[in-house]
Short mmCIF file of C-alpha atoms and ligand atoms in Angstrom, two decimals:
data_model
loop_
_atom_site.label_atom_id
_atom_site.label_comp_id
_atom_site.label_asym_id
_atom_site.label_seq_id
_atom_site.Cartn_x
_atom_site.Cartn_y
_atom_site.Cartn_z
CA MET N 12 -28.38 52.21 -46.70
CA ALA N 13 -30.00 51.12 -43.80
CA LYS N 14 -33.94 50.56 -44.33
CA ARG N 15 -36.73 50.62 -41.86
CA LYS N 16 -38.55 47.33 -41.82
CA LYS N 17 -41.63 46.94 -43.79
CA ILE N 18 -44.90 44.91 -42.10
CA SER N 19 -47.85 44.50 -43.74
CA LEU N 20 -51.47 43.73 -42.27
CA ILE N 21 -53.74 42.09 -44.05
CA GLY N 22 -57.00 42.70 -43.35
CA ALA N 23 -57.40 46.13 -42.32
CA GLY N 24 -60.66 45.54 -40.08
CA ASN N 25 -61.01 45.65 -36.49
CA ILE N 26 -57.46 43.50 -35.45
CA GLY N 27 -55.92 45.08 -38.40
CA GLY N 28 -56.58 48.60 -37.10
CA GLU N 29 -54.78 48.01 -33.80
CA LEU N 30 -51.76 46.15 -35.17
CA ALA N 31 -50.96 48.86 -37.21
CA ARG N 32 -51.08 51.20 -34.31
CA LEU N 33 -49.12 48.68 -31.94
CA VAL N 34 -46.53 48.11 -34.98
CA ALA N 35 -46.08 51.63 -35.51
CA ASN N 36 -45.86 52.97 -31.89
CA THR N 37 -43.45 50.26 -31.00
CA GLN N 38 -41.36 51.55 -34.04
CA LEU N 39 -41.20 48.41 -35.37
CA GLY N 40 -41.21 49.64 -38.79
CA ASP N 41 -43.29 51.10 -41.70
CA VAL N 42 -47.19 49.78 -42.11
CA VAL N 43 -49.11 48.55 -45.11
CA LEU N 44 -52.89 48.48 -44.30
CA PHE N 45 -54.09 45.86 -46.94
CA ASP N 46 -58.02 45.12 -47.94
CA ILE N 47 -59.99 44.39 -50.48
CA PRO N 48 -60.71 46.73 -53.14
CA ALA N 49 -64.42 47.70 -51.48
CA LYS N 50 -62.64 48.46 -48.84
CA GLU N 51 -59.75 50.26 -50.16
CA ASN N 52 -60.66 54.03 -49.20
CA PHE N 53 -61.49 52.31 -45.72
CA ALA N 54 -58.04 51.15 -45.48
CA LYS N 55 -56.43 54.34 -46.66
CA GLY N 56 -58.54 56.35 -44.28
CA LYS N 57 -57.43 54.08 -41.18
CA ALA N 58 -53.70 54.77 -42.48
CA LEU N 59 -53.74 58.38 -42.59
CA ASP N 60 -55.58 58.57 -39.24
CA LEU N 61 -53.26 56.43 -37.47
CA GLU N 62 -50.13 58.17 -39.48
CA GLN N 63 -51.53 61.39 -37.80
CA ASN N 64 -50.95 60.08 -34.51
CA SER N 65 -47.32 60.25 -35.16
CA SER N 66 -46.78 63.70 -34.68
CA VAL N 67 -48.31 63.22 -31.01
CA LEU N 68 -46.72 60.47 -30.46
CA GLY N 69 -43.56 61.10 -31.96
CA TYR N 70 -42.83 57.93 -34.41
CA ASP N 71 -41.55 58.11 -38.15
CA ALA N 72 -43.21 55.22 -39.41
CA LYS N 73 -45.14 55.40 -42.78
CA ILE N 74 -48.72 54.06 -42.77
CA THR N 75 -50.24 53.51 -45.98
CA GLY N 76 -53.74 52.04 -47.03
CA THR N 77 -53.57 50.12 -50.16
CA SER N 78 -55.88 46.97 -52.18
CA LYS N 79 -52.86 45.99 -54.53
CA TRP N 80 -50.84 43.56 -53.84
CA GLU N 81 -47.89 45.39 -55.46
CA ASP N 82 -47.90 47.57 -52.20
CA VAL N 83 -46.90 44.58 -50.25
CA ALA N 84 -44.35 43.46 -52.16
CA GLY N 85 -40.72 43.13 -50.33
CA SER N 86 -42.30 42.99 -46.87
CA ASP N 87 -40.54 41.70 -43.71
CA VAL N 88 -43.66 40.81 -41.95
CA LEU N 89 -47.18 39.75 -42.99
CA ILE N 90 -49.73 39.34 -40.21
CA ILE N 91 -52.88 38.13 -41.91
CA THR N 92 -56.35 38.79 -40.38
CA ALA N 93 -58.48 38.91 -43.70
CA GLY N 94 -61.77 36.80 -43.08
CA ILE N 95 -64.72 37.64 -41.19
CA PRO N 96 -64.93 37.54 -37.44
CA ARG N 97 -67.39 35.23 -35.55
CA LYS N 98 -70.73 36.72 -34.72
CA PRO N 99 -72.28 35.34 -30.97
CA GLY N 100 -73.25 31.46 -31.01
CA GLN N 101 -70.60 30.65 -33.96
CA SER N 102 -67.77 28.73 -33.37
CA ARG N 103 -64.35 29.39 -34.98
CA ASP N 104 -64.80 26.17 -36.68
CA ASP N 105 -67.93 27.66 -38.27
CA LEU N 106 -65.90 30.39 -40.60
CA VAL N 107 -64.65 27.42 -42.20
CA ALA N 108 -66.46 27.95 -45.35
CA THR N 109 -65.95 31.61 -45.54
CA ASN N 110 -62.23 32.25 -44.85
CA LEU N 111 -60.99 29.35 -46.83
CA PRO N 112 -61.40 30.96 -50.06
CA ILE N 113 -59.72 34.43 -48.59
CA ILE N 114 -56.94 32.58 -47.00
CA ARG N 115 -56.43 30.56 -50.37
CA ASP N 116 -56.69 34.05 -52.03
CA VAL N 117 -54.16 35.67 -49.45
CA ALA N 118 -51.62 32.70 -49.64
CA ASN N 119 -51.53 32.93 -53.75
CA ASN N 120 -50.86 36.60 -53.90
CA ALA N 121 -48.52 36.41 -50.84
CA LYS N 122 -46.47 34.03 -52.52
CA LYS N 123 -45.98 36.01 -55.55
CA HIS N 124 -45.62 39.08 -53.62
CA CYS N 125 -43.37 38.55 -50.84
CA PRO N 126 -42.31 35.01 -50.47
CA ASP N 127 -39.73 35.81 -47.99
CA ALA N 128 -41.86 37.35 -45.39
CA PHE N 129 -42.54 35.90 -41.86
CA VAL N 130 -46.29 35.42 -42.14
CA ILE N 131 -48.06 35.27 -38.65
CA VAL N 132 -51.90 34.23 -39.33
CA ILE N 133 -54.66 35.21 -37.36
CA SER N 134 -57.50 34.37 -38.97
CA ASN N 135 -59.94 31.91 -37.69
CA PRO N 136 -60.34 29.05 -37.83
CA LEU N 137 -56.45 29.44 -36.82
CA ASP N 138 -55.00 25.93 -36.90
CA ALA N 139 -56.65 25.25 -40.39
CA MET N 140 -55.97 28.61 -41.92
CA VAL N 141 -52.35 28.33 -41.11
CA TYR N 142 -52.09 24.89 -42.37
CA GLU N 143 -53.78 26.00 -45.68
CA TYR N 144 -51.46 28.92 -46.15
CA MET N 145 -48.47 26.81 -45.88
CA LYS N 146 -49.69 24.01 -48.43
CA VAL N 147 -50.71 26.50 -50.77
CA THR N 148 -47.20 28.68 -50.39
CA GLY N 149 -44.97 26.20 -49.73
CA CYS N 150 -43.27 28.33 -47.44
CA SER N 151 -40.66 27.30 -45.09
CA LYS N 152 -42.18 25.93 -41.82
CA LYS N 153 -39.80 28.13 -40.25
CA LYS N 154 -41.28 31.14 -42.01
CA ILE N 155 -44.98 30.52 -40.90
CA ALA N 156 -46.68 30.48 -37.52
CA GLY N 157 -50.20 30.97 -36.06
CA MET N 158 -50.84 33.33 -33.57
CA ALA N 159 -53.31 31.81 -30.75
CA GLY N 160 -51.31 30.59 -27.96
CA VAL N 161 -49.78 33.81 -26.80
CA LEU N 162 -53.07 35.16 -26.60
CA ASP N 163 -54.80 31.97 -25.05
CA SER N 164 -51.74 32.17 -22.82
CA ALA N 165 -52.83 35.84 -21.85
CA ARG N 166 -56.27 35.32 -21.00
CA PHE N 167 -55.31 32.27 -18.58
CA GLN N 168 -52.56 34.36 -17.11
CA LEU N 169 -55.15 37.29 -16.33
CA PHE N 170 -57.44 34.87 -14.88
CA ILE N 171 -54.89 33.32 -12.32
CA ALA N 172 -53.24 36.87 -11.49
CA ARG N 173 -56.87 37.91 -10.42
CA GLU N 174 -57.92 34.74 -8.41
CA ALA N 175 -54.18 34.55 -7.01
CA ASN N 176 -54.81 38.51 -6.23
CA VAL N 177 -50.64 38.71 -7.31
CA SER N 178 -49.27 40.84 -10.24
CA ILE N 179 -49.65 39.65 -13.70
CA LYS N 180 -46.31 40.19 -14.15
CA ASP N 181 -45.13 36.87 -12.02
CA VAL N 182 -47.34 34.67 -13.89
CA ARG N 183 -45.83 32.21 -15.65
CA ALA N 184 -47.95 30.05 -17.72
CA MET N 185 -48.96 28.36 -21.30
CA VAL N 186 -52.00 27.23 -23.59
CA LEU N 187 -50.98 24.67 -26.28
CA GLY N 188 -53.04 22.68 -28.82
CA GLY N 189 -55.49 23.97 -30.98
CA HIS N 190 -57.46 27.49 -30.80
CA GLY N 191 -60.49 25.94 -30.05
CA ASP N 192 -62.76 25.14 -26.87
CA ASP N 193 -60.32 22.08 -26.49
CA MET N 194 -57.21 23.93 -25.99
CA VAL N 195 -54.89 22.66 -23.38
CA PRO N 196 -53.84 25.55 -20.35
CA VAL N 197 -50.76 23.61 -19.18
CA LEU N 198 -51.33 23.80 -15.22
CA SER N 199 -48.57 21.26 -14.46
CA MET N 200 -46.09 24.24 -15.58
CA CYS N 201 -47.71 27.15 -14.20
CA THR N 202 -46.20 29.23 -11.74
CA ILE N 203 -46.31 32.33 -10.26
CA ASN N 204 -42.36 33.74 -10.34
CA GLY N 205 -41.69 29.72 -9.96
CA VAL N 206 -43.83 28.86 -7.27
CA PRO N 207 -46.23 26.41 -8.31
CA VAL N 208 -50.03 27.60 -8.92
CA THR N 209 -51.49 24.96 -6.71
CA GLN N 210 -49.74 26.91 -3.71
CA PHE N 211 -52.27 30.13 -4.35
CA ILE N 212 -55.30 28.70 -6.25
CA ALA N 213 -57.53 25.54 -5.48
CA LYS N 214 -58.06 22.72 -7.55
CA ASP N 215 -61.53 23.49 -8.28
CA LYS N 216 -61.00 27.45 -8.85
CA LEU N 217 -57.97 26.14 -11.30
CA ASN N 218 -60.57 23.90 -13.37
CA ALA N 219 -63.01 26.79 -13.92
CA ILE N 220 -60.05 29.04 -14.83
CA VAL N 221 -59.27 26.45 -17.27
CA GLU N 222 -62.78 26.73 -18.53
CA ARG N 223 -63.17 30.20 -18.62
CA THR N 224 -59.74 30.25 -20.66
CA ARG N 225 -61.05 27.66 -23.42
CA LYS N 226 -64.04 30.04 -23.76
CA GLY N 227 -61.87 33.26 -23.46
CA GLY N 228 -63.07 34.23 -27.09
CA GLY N 229 -66.57 33.30 -27.31
CA GLU N 230 -66.83 35.29 -23.65
CA ILE N 231 -65.73 38.56 -25.81
CA VAL N 232 -68.04 37.72 -28.63
CA ASN N 233 -70.72 37.27 -26.67
CA LEU N 234 -70.50 40.63 -24.95
CA MET N 235 -69.27 42.74 -27.85
CA GLY N 236 -70.95 40.78 -31.14
CA THR N 237 -67.75 40.65 -32.79
CA SER N 238 -64.63 39.15 -31.83
CA ALA N 239 -61.31 40.42 -29.60
CA TYR N 240 -59.34 42.80 -31.44
CA TYR N 241 -56.68 44.53 -28.65
CA ALA N 242 -55.19 41.37 -27.02
CA PRO N 243 -55.09 39.50 -30.34
CA ALA N 244 -53.20 42.68 -32.03
CA THR N 245 -50.75 42.68 -29.05
CA SER N 246 -50.44 39.14 -29.03
CA ALA N 247 -49.25 38.82 -32.97
CA VAL N 248 -46.99 42.21 -32.32
CA ALA N 249 -44.98 40.16 -29.66
CA MET N 250 -44.27 37.50 -32.13
CA ALA N 251 -43.70 40.16 -34.80
CA GLU N 252 -41.42 41.83 -32.41
CA ALA N 253 -39.55 38.57 -31.32
CA TYR N 254 -38.82 37.81 -35.26
CA LEU N 255 -37.77 41.19 -36.02
CA LEU N 256 -35.12 41.73 -33.14
CA ASP N 257 -34.17 38.30 -32.95
CA GLN N 258 -35.15 38.21 -29.39
CA LYS N 259 -35.41 34.17 -29.16
CA ARG N 260 -38.53 34.18 -26.94
CA LEU N 261 -40.27 31.28 -26.20
CA LEU N 262 -43.60 31.50 -27.03
CA PRO N 263 -46.64 28.87 -27.40
CA VAL N 264 -47.16 29.71 -31.28
CA ALA N 265 -49.08 27.47 -34.25
CA SER N 266 -46.22 25.78 -35.85
CA TYR N 267 -45.86 22.96 -38.19
CA LEU N 268 -45.30 19.66 -36.47
CA GLU N 269 -43.13 16.67 -37.90
CA GLY N 270 -43.27 14.28 -35.24
CA GLU N 271 -42.96 16.84 -32.26
CA PHE N 272 -45.04 15.92 -29.40
CA GLY N 273 -46.26 12.91 -31.43
CA TYR N 274 -48.00 14.82 -34.20
CA LYS N 275 -47.06 15.13 -37.75
CA ASP N 276 -48.33 17.43 -41.01
CA LEU N 277 -50.64 19.55 -38.40
CA PHE N 278 -50.21 22.88 -37.10
CA MET N 279 -50.96 23.37 -33.81
CA GLY N 280 -49.55 25.35 -30.78
CA VAL N 281 -46.58 24.17 -28.96
CA PRO N 282 -43.82 26.15 -27.31
CA ALA N 283 -41.28 27.39 -29.74
CA ILE N 284 -38.30 29.63 -30.04
CA VAL N 285 -39.16 32.83 -31.79
CA GLY N 286 -36.14 34.77 -33.19
CA GLY N 287 -34.37 35.93 -36.41
CA GLU N 288 -34.55 33.02 -38.21
CA GLY N 289 -38.45 32.68 -37.55
CA ILE N 290 -39.61 29.58 -35.83
CA GLU N 291 -36.16 28.59 -34.87
CA LYS N 292 -36.80 25.14 -32.63
CA ILE N 293 -40.10 23.77 -31.05
CA VAL N 294 -39.32 22.75 -27.59
CA GLU N 295 -40.86 19.57 -26.52
CA ILE N 296 -41.89 20.05 -22.82
CA PRO N 297 -42.54 17.22 -20.20
CA LEU N 298 -46.63 16.98 -20.09
CA THR N 299 -48.66 15.18 -17.56
CA ASP N 300 -50.93 12.32 -18.65
CA GLU N 301 -53.79 13.99 -18.51
CA GLU N 302 -52.62 16.73 -20.36
CA LYS N 303 -51.55 14.51 -22.93
CA GLY N 304 -54.80 13.33 -23.15
CA MET N 305 -56.39 16.92 -23.84
CA LEU N 306 -53.43 17.40 -26.37
CA ALA N 307 -54.60 14.46 -28.20
CA LYS N 308 -58.04 15.43 -28.13
CA SER N 309 -57.53 19.17 -29.35
CA ALA N 310 -55.24 17.55 -31.81
CA ALA N 311 -58.21 15.48 -33.25
CA SER N 312 -60.34 18.41 -33.12
CA VAL N 313 -57.55 20.47 -35.42
CA GLN N 314 -57.27 17.52 -37.77
CA GLY N 315 -61.36 17.13 -38.38
CA ILE N 316 -60.87 20.70 -39.70
CA VAL N 317 -58.15 20.35 -41.42
CA ASP N 318 -59.76 16.98 -43.23
CA VAL N 319 -62.80 19.46 -44.15
CA VAL N 320 -60.30 22.15 -45.58
CA LYS N 321 -58.50 19.16 -47.78
CA LYS N 322 -61.75 17.93 -49.11
CA THR N 323 -62.86 21.58 -50.22
CA PRO N 324 -61.43 22.45 -53.86
CA ALA N 325 -59.85 25.27 -54.78
N1 LIG U 427 -58.16 40.30 -48.56
C1 LIG U 427 -57.61 40.76 -47.85
N2 LIG U 427 -58.42 41.45 -47.02
C2 LIG U 427 -59.53 40.39 -46.66
C3 LIG U 427 -60.09 39.56 -47.78
C4 LIG U 427 -59.08 39.06 -48.56
N3 LIG U 427 -59.13 38.42 -49.73
N4 LIG U 427 -61.48 38.96 -47.43
C5 LIG U 427 -61.96 39.80 -46.43
N5 LIG U 427 -61.05 40.94 -45.85
C6 LIG U 427 -60.93 42.08 -44.56
C7 LIG U 427 -62.12 42.38 -44.84
O1 LIG U 427 -62.66 43.45 -45.79
C8 LIG U 427 -62.12 42.79 -43.44
O2 LIG U 427 -61.80 44.70 -43.43
O3 LIG U 427 -60.55 41.38 -43.69
C9 LIG U 427 -60.96 42.56 -42.88
C10 LIG U 427 -61.28 41.69 -41.37
O4 LIG U 427 -61.67 42.71 -40.50
P1 LIG U 427 -62.94 42.11 -39.35
O5 LIG U 427 -64.12 42.36 -40.00
O6 LIG U 427 -62.79 43.77 -38.84
O7 LIG U 427 -62.55 41.00 -38.53
P2 LIG U 427 -61.47 40.94 -37.10
O8 LIG U 427 -61.62 41.42 -36.22
O9 LIG U 427 -60.02 42.18 -37.36
O10 LIG U 427 -61.11 39.44 -37.45
C11 LIG U 427 -60.14 39.17 -38.36
O11 LIG U 427 -59.35 37.66 -37.11
O12 LIG U 427 -59.46 36.71 -35.20
C12 LIG U 427 -59.72 36.37 -36.40
O13 LIG U 427 -61.69 35.23 -36.20
C13 LIG U 427 -61.08 36.43 -36.62
O14 LIG U 427 -60.91 35.50 -38.56
C14 LIG U 427 -61.13 36.71 -37.84
C15 LIG U 427 -60.08 37.66 -38.35
#
């Protein structure tokens, strides 16, 4: 019998709720909204509210709330947002003390209950959390990715579209590196449907866009008092969809590196083919010397947090 796919969302907060809405709406499968026991009723209530959308919007997906890992068992995809978000003035790295024990707890349970799921981590500090998840579970590097590059690229592309006064649909750009203030918006590959962006936007304006992209998350934290959730959820769902529908999309995702771009034993945003096997291939693209330098700086920042994580006893 054909079965609907099961997508479990670990963390039923702001991003979790939006993820559930999108997954159901795009008919990717049934949704489990998981949170800690103290928030089980909250998760159940959110699930019910979203499920009641279905008669109006016309989807058959079941959406359930739970705090029991048994309900997550057999998931095809896990999207992890467990943890606390940033408050104004905090960097993503400031979250490591609170979110590290949480990702370890989630990883230990996921290993037991759904070892075969394709896993997308969103919790921050992203590159270190996804690294720790893989270390705890020992999962295949093909089945684990961090969501950052799709979101950072979406921000970058939006700012470019507005400045160039062109449709967002025609902007092609990727942001690589770690999900922090050193991330690398790749200007050398940025085009308006193949036409180099430099034909549309002057260098000083492009530099300002690069800076705004790097602080794109912080800009929203300062405005809202908590971190963004609509675009982060949409970005993660694009990754889940690429996997579930075997789309073989070329997306910038935090992937486990074993020498690609010159880095080893590190997760960082790189272009990768995402399809039915998960992270099917990392695509090494030529970067300018300046971009290589920026990537090295970003990698060093990521390594710094990973070193803190490695020194923190379980
Ligand atoms: N297991 C499952 N869920 C947990 C756990 C845990 N061990 N610990 C905390 N949570 C839940 C919280 O109870 C909360 O409902 O994770 C949820 C997080 O939701 P929000 O506080 O609304 O945060 P959100 O905006 O969704 O961001 C979550 O994603 O982008 C990152 O920086 C952000 O790390 C943050 C994460």
